[in-house]
Amino acid sequence: MDRPNRPAALASTPGQPESQVQTTSSDTRVSATLPTGDSVEVLLYGATVTSWKTPARENLFVSSAAILDGSKPVRGGIPLVFPVFGPAPAGSKLPQHGFARNVKWEFLGKSTSEGESSVKLDFGLSWATLPEDWRTKWEHKFGLVYSVTLAPGSLSTALVVSNEGDEAFEFQSLLHTYLSVDDIQNVQIAGLDNSPYIDKVPSATAKTQSGLIAFSGETDRVYSPPTPPSDPVTVQEGGKTRFRVVRDNLPDVVVWNPWVEKAAGMGDFEPKDGWKNMVCVEAGSVSAWTKLEKGDVFEGAQTIYAE
């Protein structure tokens, strides 16, 4: 699929000396560190990014009570939502947000850029490797490849979905990114002005954004910006840019913060005042269903820049 903003593949350069990019892998997680000190860690359960550090700080929020033993999805980091966003449609056997974040993925390997300024980690999941109980809940034959690319000051995540069966299927997908901030009450989000959105608090109401997004209570919104995905969504704190999120072939942006009462009601959300230190800015394709015919492929990606 030819797209102008498609993330470039990284290939090892023959004849280069032993890599200065440090990687470790086990049967539970994979991590990589660049010579600059930037690092990333990915839990194989759900292919969930659980840490992304630049030399200055950790950029992702992960609950101190997050379950990391593969028994339930991780509260924080970047969980993958597929093939359904939110509650499944009537008649479906799938749980909320589907199964991609609920199963163990395979680590497919790494590649580094020439000069070793970047490293790409690839993960895979398919219908053939899906546990039997999940196959009975979603019977479509599919393939997923998830690429996590670490570069100085940025992290890119790209999901490729292929239809490997004989019948078409529909799906939704989302990169459920929890960004770390110092104080949500000092945070504003730019880049979504004039965007229509569905406000889920207190009920699904159609609205249009006017100006910057600010936070003073529980926030759960699905934005469908009229501007191209390549136009950045910017997270500002104290008037200064903290993150820029650039999407590729992902038309929607979910903005979420649980605030006091919802955080208090989530058993795996700690500390209970941790809502002050996070904001979810989630690139996805969730306002409509994406249909894949036999043999078709879909790719969506985001790049997050830490300022």
PDB file of N, CA, C and O in Angstrom, residues 45-104:
ATOM      1  N   TYR A  45       3.054 -10.017  26.186  1.00  0.00           N
ATOM      2  CA  TYR A  45       1.616 -10.144  26.416  1.00  0.00           C
ATOM      3  C   TYR A  45       0.937  -8.861  25.924  1.00  0.00           C
ATOM      4  O   TYR A  45       1.121  -7.784  26.484  1.00  0.00           O
ATOM      5  N   GLY A  46       0.220  -8.981  24.835  1.00  0.00           N
ATOM      6  CA  GLY A  46      -0.444  -7.828  24.240  1.00  0.00           C
ATOM      7  C   GLY A  46       0.448  -6.974  23.364  1.00  0.00           C
ATOM      8  O   GLY A  46      -0.009  -5.976  22.818  1.00  0.00           O
ATOM      9  N   ALA A  47       1.742  -7.360  23.226  1.00  0.00           N
ATOM     10  CA  ALA A  47       2.713  -6.500  22.530  1.00  0.00           C
ATOM     11  C   ALA A  47       2.605  -5.064  23.054  1.00  0.00           C
ATOM     12  O   ALA A  47       2.651  -4.090  22.301  1.00  0.00           O
ATOM     13  N   THR A  48       2.454  -4.955  24.376  1.00  0.00           N
ATOM     14  CA  THR A  48       2.203  -3.660  25.009  1.00  0.00           C
ATOM     15  C   THR A  48       3.505  -2.947  25.333  1.00  0.00           C
ATOM     16  O   THR A  48       4.354  -3.485  26.054  1.00  0.00           O
ATOM     17  N   VAL A  49       3.674  -1.744  24.797  1.00  0.00           N
ATOM     18  CA  VAL A  49       4.817  -0.913  25.177  1.00  0.00           C
ATOM     19  C   VAL A  49       4.596  -0.458  26.619  1.00  0.00           C
ATOM     20  O   VAL A  49       3.603   0.213  26.916  1.00  0.00           O
ATOM     21  N   THR A  50       5.504  -0.833  27.514  1.00  0.00           N
ATOM     22  CA  THR A  50       5.342  -0.498  28.931  1.00  0.00           C
ATOM     23  C   THR A  50       6.313   0.580  29.400  1.00  0.00           C
ATOM     24  O   THR A  50       6.186   1.066  30.525  1.00  0.00           O
ATOM     25  N   SER A  51       7.270   0.952  28.544  1.00  0.00           N
ATOM     26  CA  SER A  51       8.195   2.034  28.902  1.00  0.00           C
ATOM     27  C   SER A  51       8.765   2.644  27.636  1.00  0.00           C
ATOM     28  O   SER A  51       9.109   1.930  26.690  1.00  0.00           O
ATOM     29  N   TRP A  52       8.838   3.962  27.622  1.00  0.00           N
ATOM     30  CA  TRP A  52       9.551   4.699  26.568  1.00  0.00           C
ATOM     31  C   TRP A  52      10.244   5.871  27.243  1.00  0.00           C
ATOM     32  O   TRP A  52       9.582   6.791  27.718  1.00  0.00           O
ATOM     33  N   LYS A  53      11.553   5.775  27.310  1.00  0.00           N
ATOM     34  CA  LYS A  53      12.329   6.802  27.991  1.00  0.00           C
ATOM     35  C   LYS A  53      13.201   7.569  27.004  1.00  0.00           C
ATOM     36  O   LYS A  53      13.825   6.988  26.117  1.00  0.00           O
ATOM     37  N   THR A  54      13.219   8.874  27.154  1.00  0.00           N
ATOM     38  CA  THR A  54      14.237   9.715  26.554  1.00  0.00           C
ATOM     39  C   THR A  54      15.230  10.037  27.669  1.00  0.00           C
ATOM     40  O   THR A  54      14.943   9.766  28.845  1.00  0.00           O
ATOM     41  N   PRO A  55      16.386  10.596  27.360  1.00  0.00           N
ATOM     42  CA  PRO A  55      17.347  10.845  28.441  1.00  0.00           C
ATOM     43  C   PRO A  55      16.785  11.675  29.587  1.00  0.00           C
ATOM     44  O   PRO A  55      17.226  11.529  30.733  1.00  0.00           O
ATOM     45  N   ALA A  56      15.783  12.501  29.312  1.00  0.00           N
ATOM     46  CA  ALA A  56      15.269  13.385  30.351  1.00  0.00           C
ATOM     47  C   ALA A  56      14.261  12.714  31.275  1.00  0.00           C
ATOM     48  O   ALA A  56      14.198  13.030  32.462  1.00  0.00           O
ATOM     49  N   ARG A  57      13.438  11.743  30.729  1.00  0.00           N
ATOM     50  CA  ARG A  57      12.355  11.232  31.555  1.00  0.00           C
ATOM     51  C   ARG A  57      11.643  10.049  30.917  1.00  0.00           C
ATOM     52  O   ARG A  57      11.846   9.751  29.736  1.00  0.00           O
ATOM     53  N   GLU A  58      10.795   9.399  31.731  1.00  0.00           N
ATOM     54  CA  GLU A  58       9.855   8.395  31.229  1.00  0.00           C
ATOM     55  C   GLU A  58       8.676   9.132  30.607  1.00  0.00           C
ATOM     56  O   GLU A  58       8.129  10.068  31.188  1.00  0.00           O
ATOM     57  N   ASN A  59       8.267   8.706  29.416  1.00  0.00           N
ATOM     58  CA  ASN A  59       7.224   9.409  28.679  1.00  0.00           C
ATOM     59  C   ASN A  59       5.854   8.746  28.748  1.00  0.00           C
ATOM     60  O   ASN A  59       4.865   9.343  28.304  1.00  0.00           O
ATOM     61  N   LEU A  60       5.780   7.530  29.266  1.00  0.00           N
ATOM     62  CA  LEU A  60       4.522   6.821  29.352  1.00  0.00           C
ATOM     63  C   LEU A  60       4.115   6.617  30.808  1.00  0.00           C
ATOM     64  O   LEU A  60       4.964   6.412  31.678  1.00  0.00           O
ATOM     65  N   PHE A  61       2.807   6.663  31.052  1.00  0.00           N
ATOM     66  CA  PHE A  61       2.275   6.382  32.374  1.00  0.00           C
ATOM     67  C   PHE A  61       1.868   4.920  32.440  1.00  0.00           C
ATOM     68  O   PHE A  61       1.152   4.422  31.567  1.00  0.00           O
ATOM     69  N   VAL A  62       2.322   4.206  33.463  1.00  0.00           N
ATOM     70  CA  VAL A  62       1.882   2.852  33.751  1.00  0.00           C
ATOM     71  C   VAL A  62       1.488   2.802  35.217  1.00  0.00           C
ATOM     72  O   VAL A  62       2.263   3.198  36.093  1.00  0.00           O
ATOM     73  N   SER A  63       0.288   2.339  35.489  1.00  0.00           N
ATOM     74  CA  SER A  63      -0.191   2.229  36.859  1.00  0.00           C
ATOM     75  C   SER A  63       0.760   1.369  37.684  1.00  0.00           C
ATOM     76  O   SER A  63       1.267   0.340  37.209  1.00  0.00           O
ATOM     77  N   SER A  64       0.990   1.775  38.920  1.00  0.00           N
ATOM     78  CA  SER A  64       1.851   0.980  39.806  1.00  0.00           C
ATOM     79  C   SER A  64       1.172  -0.336  40.191  1.00  0.00           C
ATOM     80  O   SER A  64       1.839  -1.241  40.702  1.00  0.00           O
ATOM     81  N   ALA A  65      -0.131  -0.452  39.925  1.00  0.00           N
ATOM     82  CA  ALA A  65      -0.856  -1.692  40.186  1.00  0.00           C
ATOM     83  C   ALA A  65      -1.137  -2.463  38.900  1.00  0.00           C
ATOM     84  O   ALA A  65      -1.910  -3.429  38.909  1.00  0.00           O
ATOM     85  N   ALA A  66      -0.517  -2.061  37.793  1.00  0.00           N
ATOM     86  CA  ALA A  66      -0.729  -2.749  36.528  1.00  0.00           C
ATOM     87  C   ALA A  66      -0.305  -4.211  36.647  1.00  0.00           C
ATOM     88  O   ALA A  66       0.706  -4.536  37.278  1.00  0.00           O
ATOM     89  N   ILE A  67      -1.076  -5.113  36.043  1.00  0.00           N
ATOM     90  CA  ILE A  67      -0.771  -6.537  36.050  1.00  0.00           C
ATOM     91  C   ILE A  67       0.152  -6.838  34.865  1.00  0.00           C
ATOM     92  O   ILE A  67      -0.223  -6.632  33.713  1.00  0.00           O
ATOM     93  N   LEU A  68       1.363  -7.323  35.169  1.00  0.00           N
ATOM     94  CA  LEU A  68       2.369  -7.547  34.127  1.00  0.00           C
ATOM     95  C   LEU A  68       2.715  -9.021  33.969  1.00  0.00           C
ATOM     96  O   LEU A  68       3.717  -9.362  33.346  1.00  0.00           O
ATOM     97  N   ASP A  69       1.877  -9.906  34.532  1.00  0.00           N
ATOM     98  CA  ASP A  69       2.192 -11.330  34.489  1.00  0.00           C
ATOM     99  C   ASP A  69       1.438 -12.075  33.387  1.00  0.00           C
ATOM    100  O   ASP A  69       1.469 -13.305  33.323  1.00  0.00           O
ATOM    101  N   GLY A  70       0.765 -11.342  32.501  1.00  0.00           N
ATOM    102  CA  GLY A  70       0.060 -11.989  31.404  1.00  0.00           C
ATOM    103  C   GLY A  70      -1.303 -12.520  31.764  1.00  0.00           C
ATOM    104  O   GLY A  70      -1.879 -13.323  31.007  1.00  0.00           O
ATOM    105  N   SER A  71      -1.859 -12.061  32.869  1.00  0.00           N
ATOM    106  CA  SER A  71      -3.190 -12.535  33.265  1.00  0.00           C
ATOM    107  C   SER A  71      -4.297 -11.562  32.890  1.00  0.00           C
ATOM    108  O   SER A  71      -5.469 -11.932  32.872  1.00  0.00           O
ATOM    109  N   LYS A  72      -3.955 -10.319  32.564  1.00  0.00           N
ATOM    110  CA  LYS A  72      -4.945  -9.338  32.126  1.00  0.00           C
ATOM    111  C   LYS A  72      -4.230  -8.196  31.422  1.00  0.00           C
ATOM    112  O   LYS A  72      -3.015  -8.037  31.565  1.00  0.00           O
ATOM    113  N   PRO A  73      -4.956  -7.390  30.629  1.00  0.00           N
ATOM    114  CA  PRO A  73      -4.319  -6.278  29.925  1.00  0.00           C
ATOM    115  C   PRO A  73      -3.657  -5.301  30.882  1.00  0.00           C
ATOM    116  O   PRO A  73      -4.063  -5.154  32.035  1.00  0.00           O
ATOM    117  N   VAL A  74      -2.636  -4.624  30.385  1.00  0.00           N
ATOM    118  CA  VAL A  74      -1.855  -3.676  31.184  1.00  0.00           C
ATOM    119  C   VAL A  74      -2.593  -2.345  31.278  1.00  0.00           C
ATOM    120  O   VAL A  74      -3.089  -1.820  30.276  1.00  0.00           O
ATOM    121  N   ARG A  75      -2.654  -1.802  32.494  1.00  0.00           N
ATOM    122  CA  ARG A  75      -3.228  -0.466  32.698  1.00  0.00           C
ATOM    123  C   ARG A  75      -2.108   0.553  32.502  1.00  0.00           C
ATOM    124  O   ARG A  75      -1.353   0.861  33.404  1.00  0.00           O
ATOM    125  N   GLY A  76      -1.981   1.043  31.290  1.00  0.00           N
ATOM    126  CA  GLY A  76      -0.960   2.037  30.995  1.00  0.00           C
ATOM    127  C   GLY A  76      -0.099   1.629  29.816  1.00  0.00           C
ATOM    128  O   GLY A  76      -0.319   0.594  29.177  1.00  0.00           O
ATOM    129  N   GLY A  77       0.893   2.464  29.489  1.00  0.00           N
ATOM    130  CA  GLY A  77       1.752   2.189  28.346  1.00  0.00           C
ATOM    131  C   GLY A  77       1.017   2.430  27.041  1.00  0.00           C
ATOM    132  O   GLY A  77       0.327   3.437  26.860  1.00  0.00           O
ATOM    133  N   ILE A  78       1.137   1.472  26.104  1.00  0.00           N
ATOM    134  CA  ILE A  78       0.410   1.550  24.836  1.00  0.00           C
ATOM    135  C   ILE A  78      -0.220   0.182  24.560  1.00  0.00           C
ATOM    136  O   ILE A  78       0.329  -0.631  23.819  1.00  0.00           O
ATOM    137  N   PRO A  79      -1.388  -0.110  25.150  1.00  0.00           N
ATOM    138  CA  PRO A  79      -2.108  -1.329  24.788  1.00  0.00           C
ATOM    139  C   PRO A  79      -2.663  -1.226  23.362  1.00  0.00           C
ATOM    140  O   PRO A  79      -2.981  -0.138  22.886  1.00  0.00           O
ATOM    141  N   LEU A  80      -2.778  -2.373  22.701  1.00  0.00           N
ATOM    142  CA  LEU A  80      -3.331  -2.437  21.349  1.00  0.00           C
ATOM    143  C   LEU A  80      -4.793  -2.850  21.398  1.00  0.00           C
ATOM    144  O   LEU A  80      -5.140  -3.859  22.010  1.00  0.00           O
ATOM    145  N   VAL A  81      -5.640  -2.074  20.738  1.00  0.00           N
ATOM    146  CA  VAL A  81      -7.062  -2.379  20.656  1.00  0.00           C
ATOM    147  C   VAL A  81      -7.354  -2.936  19.262  1.00  0.00           C
ATOM    148  O   VAL A  81      -7.128  -2.268  18.257  1.00  0.00           O
ATOM    149  N   PHE A  82      -7.849  -4.174  19.210  1.00  0.00           N
ATOM    150  CA  PHE A  82      -8.197  -4.851  17.948  1.00  0.00           C
ATOM    151  C   PHE A  82      -8.965  -6.119  18.319  1.00  0.00           C
ATOM    152  O   PHE A  82      -8.577  -6.798  19.258  1.00  0.00           O
ATOM    153  N   PRO A  83     -10.004  -6.497  17.615  1.00  0.00           N
ATOM    154  CA  PRO A  83     -10.605  -5.897  16.421  1.00  0.00           C
ATOM    155  C   PRO A  83     -11.835  -5.044  16.723  1.00  0.00           C
ATOM    156  O   PRO A  83     -12.598  -4.724  15.803  1.00  0.00           O
ATOM    157  N   VAL A  84     -12.048  -4.690  18.011  1.00  0.00           N
ATOM    158  CA  VAL A  84     -13.210  -3.877  18.338  1.00  0.00           C
ATOM    159  C   VAL A  84     -12.807  -2.857  19.390  1.00  0.00           C
ATOM    160  O   VAL A  84     -11.995  -3.132  20.274  1.00  0.00           O
ATOM    161  N   PHE A  85     -13.360  -1.651  19.273  1.00  0.00           N
ATOM    162  CA  PHE A  85     -13.110  -0.571  20.223  1.00  0.00           C
ATOM    163  C   PHE A  85     -14.307  -0.445  21.143  1.00  0.00           C
ATOM    164  O   PHE A  85     -15.448  -0.321  20.684  1.00  0.00           O
ATOM    165  N   GLY A  86     -14.049  -0.464  22.452  1.00  0.00           N
ATOM    166  CA  GLY A  86     -15.144  -0.381  23.407  1.00  0.00           C
ATOM    167  C   GLY A  86     -15.905  -1.690  23.466  1.00  0.00           C
ATOM    168  O   GLY A  86     -15.404  -2.756  23.074  1.00  0.00           O
ATOM    169  N   PRO A  87     -17.143  -1.655  23.945  1.00  0.00           N
ATOM    170  CA  PRO A  87     -17.950  -2.876  24.018  1.00  0.00           C
ATOM    171  C   PRO A  87     -18.167  -3.468  22.622  1.00  0.00           C
ATOM    172  O   PRO A  87     -18.357  -2.740  21.645  1.00  0.00           O
ATOM    173  N   ALA A  88     -18.144  -4.779  22.530  1.00  0.00           N
ATOM    174  CA  ALA A  88     -18.357  -5.450  21.254  1.00  0.00           C
ATOM    175  C   ALA A  88     -19.809  -5.315  20.817  1.00  0.00           C
ATOM    176  O   ALA A  88     -20.707  -5.136  21.646  1.00  0.00           O
ATOM    177  N   PRO A  89     -20.072  -5.388  19.522  1.00  0.00           N
ATOM    178  CA  PRO A  89     -21.451  -5.309  19.031  1.00  0.00           C
ATOM    179  C   PRO A  89     -22.307  -6.437  19.593  1.00  0.00           C
ATOM    180  O   PRO A  89     -21.791  -7.486  20.005  1.00  0.00           O
ATOM    181  N   ALA A  90     -23.593  -6.232  19.587  1.00  0.00           N
ATOM    182  CA  ALA A  90     -24.534  -7.251  20.060  1.00  0.00           C
ATOM    183  C   ALA A  90     -24.320  -8.549  19.295  1.00  0.00           C
ATOM    184  O   ALA A  90     -24.169  -8.549  18.070  1.00  0.00           O
ATOM    185  N   GLY A  91     -24.264  -9.644  20.029  1.00  0.00           N
ATOM    186  CA  GLY A  91     -24.078 -10.952  19.407  1.00  0.00           C
ATOM    187  C   GLY A  91     -22.636 -11.409  19.349  1.00  0.00           C
ATOM    188  O   GLY A  91     -22.361 -12.589  19.133  1.00  0.00           O
ATOM    189  N   SER A  92     -21.698 -10.488  19.559  1.00  0.00           N
ATOM    190  CA  SER A  92     -20.285 -10.851  19.540  1.00  0.00           C
ATOM    191  C   SER A  92     -19.884 -11.454  20.879  1.00  0.00           C
ATOM    192  O   SER A  92     -20.397 -11.084  21.932  1.00  0.00           O
ATOM    193  N   LYS A  93     -18.927 -12.363  20.854  1.00  0.00           N
ATOM    194  CA  LYS A  93     -18.403 -12.987  22.067  1.00  0.00           C
ATOM    195  C   LYS A  93     -17.153 -12.279  22.594  1.00  0.00           C
ATOM    196  O   LYS A  93     -16.602 -12.666  23.623  1.00  0.00           O
ATOM    197  N   LEU A  94     -16.724 -11.245  21.883  1.00  0.00           N
ATOM    198  CA  LEU A  94     -15.484 -10.566  22.261  1.00  0.00           C
ATOM    199  C   LEU A  94     -15.682  -9.676  23.493  1.00  0.00           C
ATOM    200  O   LEU A  94     -16.746  -9.085  23.677  1.00  0.00           O
ATOM    201  N   PRO A  95     -14.631  -9.520  24.314  1.00  0.00           N
ATOM    202  CA  PRO A  95     -14.695  -8.579  25.429  1.00  0.00           C
ATOM    203  C   PRO A  95     -14.444  -7.163  24.940  1.00  0.00           C
ATOM    204  O   PRO A  95     -14.123  -6.951  23.756  1.00  0.00           O
ATOM    205  N   GLN A  96     -14.566  -6.206  25.835  1.00  0.00           N
ATOM    206  CA  GLN A  96     -14.264  -4.816  25.484  1.00  0.00           C
ATOM    207  C   GLN A  96     -12.849  -4.703  24.934  1.00  0.00           C
ATOM    208  O   GLN A  96     -11.911  -5.275  25.458  1.00  0.00           O
ATOM    209  N   HIS A  97     -12.708  -3.949  23.862  1.00  0.00           N
ATOM    210  CA  HIS A  97     -11.419  -3.682  23.205  1.00  0.00           C
ATOM    211  C   HIS A  97     -10.808  -4.910  22.530  1.00  0.00           C
ATOM    212  O   HIS A  97      -9.639  -4.894  22.150  1.00  0.00           O
ATOM    213  N   GLY A  98     -11.566  -5.993  22.374  1.00  0.00           N
ATOM    214  CA  GLY A  98     -11.079  -7.119  21.595  1.00  0.00           C
ATOM    215  C   GLY A  98     -10.065  -7.992  22.307  1.00  0.00           C
ATOM    216  O   GLY A  98     -10.054  -8.074  23.540  1.00  0.00           O
ATOM    217  N   PHE A  99      -9.184  -8.648  21.501  1.00  0.00           N
ATOM    218  CA  PHE A  99      -8.280  -9.643  22.072  1.00  0.00           C
ATOM    219  C   PHE A  99      -6.793  -9.346  21.908  1.00  0.00           C
ATOM    220  O   PHE A  99      -5.956 -10.007  22.534  1.00  0.00           O
ATOM    221  N   ALA A 100      -6.408  -8.366  21.094  1.00  0.00           N
ATOM    222  CA  ALA A 100      -4.979  -8.171  20.804  1.00  0.00           C
ATOM    223  C   ALA A 100      -4.167  -7.875  22.059  1.00  0.00           C
ATOM    224  O   ALA A 100      -3.004  -8.287  22.176  1.00  0.00           O
ATOM    225  N   ARG A 101      -4.760  -7.189  23.013  1.00  0.00           N
ATOM    226  CA  ARG A 101      -4.047  -6.835  24.243  1.00  0.00           C
ATOM    227  C   ARG A 101      -4.140  -7.941  25.291  1.00  0.00           C
ATOM    228  O   ARG A 101      -3.581  -7.810  26.378  1.00  0.00           O
ATOM    229  N   ASN A 102      -4.857  -9.031  24.969  1.00  0.00           N
ATOM    230  CA  ASN A 102      -5.118 -10.112  25.923  1.00  0.00           C
ATOM    231  C   ASN A 102      -4.341 -11.389  25.636  1.00  0.00           C
ATOM    232  O   ASN A 102      -4.545 -12.385  26.321  1.00  0.00           O
ATOM    233  N   VAL A 103      -3.490 -11.401  24.626  1.00  0.00           N
ATOM    234  CA  VAL A 103      -2.792 -12.632  24.248  1.00  0.00           C
ATOM    235  C   VAL A 103      -1.309 -12.352  24.026  1.00  0.00           C
ATOM    236  O   VAL A 103      -0.895 -11.210  23.815  1.00  0.00           O
ATOM    237  N   LYS A 104      -0.520 -13.407  24.083  1.00  0.00           N
ATOM    238  CA  LYS A 104       0.923 -13.278  23.901  1.00  0.00           C
ATOM    239  C   LYS A 104       1.268 -13.228  22.419  1.00  0.00           C
ATOM    240  O   LYS A 104       0.791 -14.036  21.623  1.00  0.00           O
TER     241      LYS A 104
END
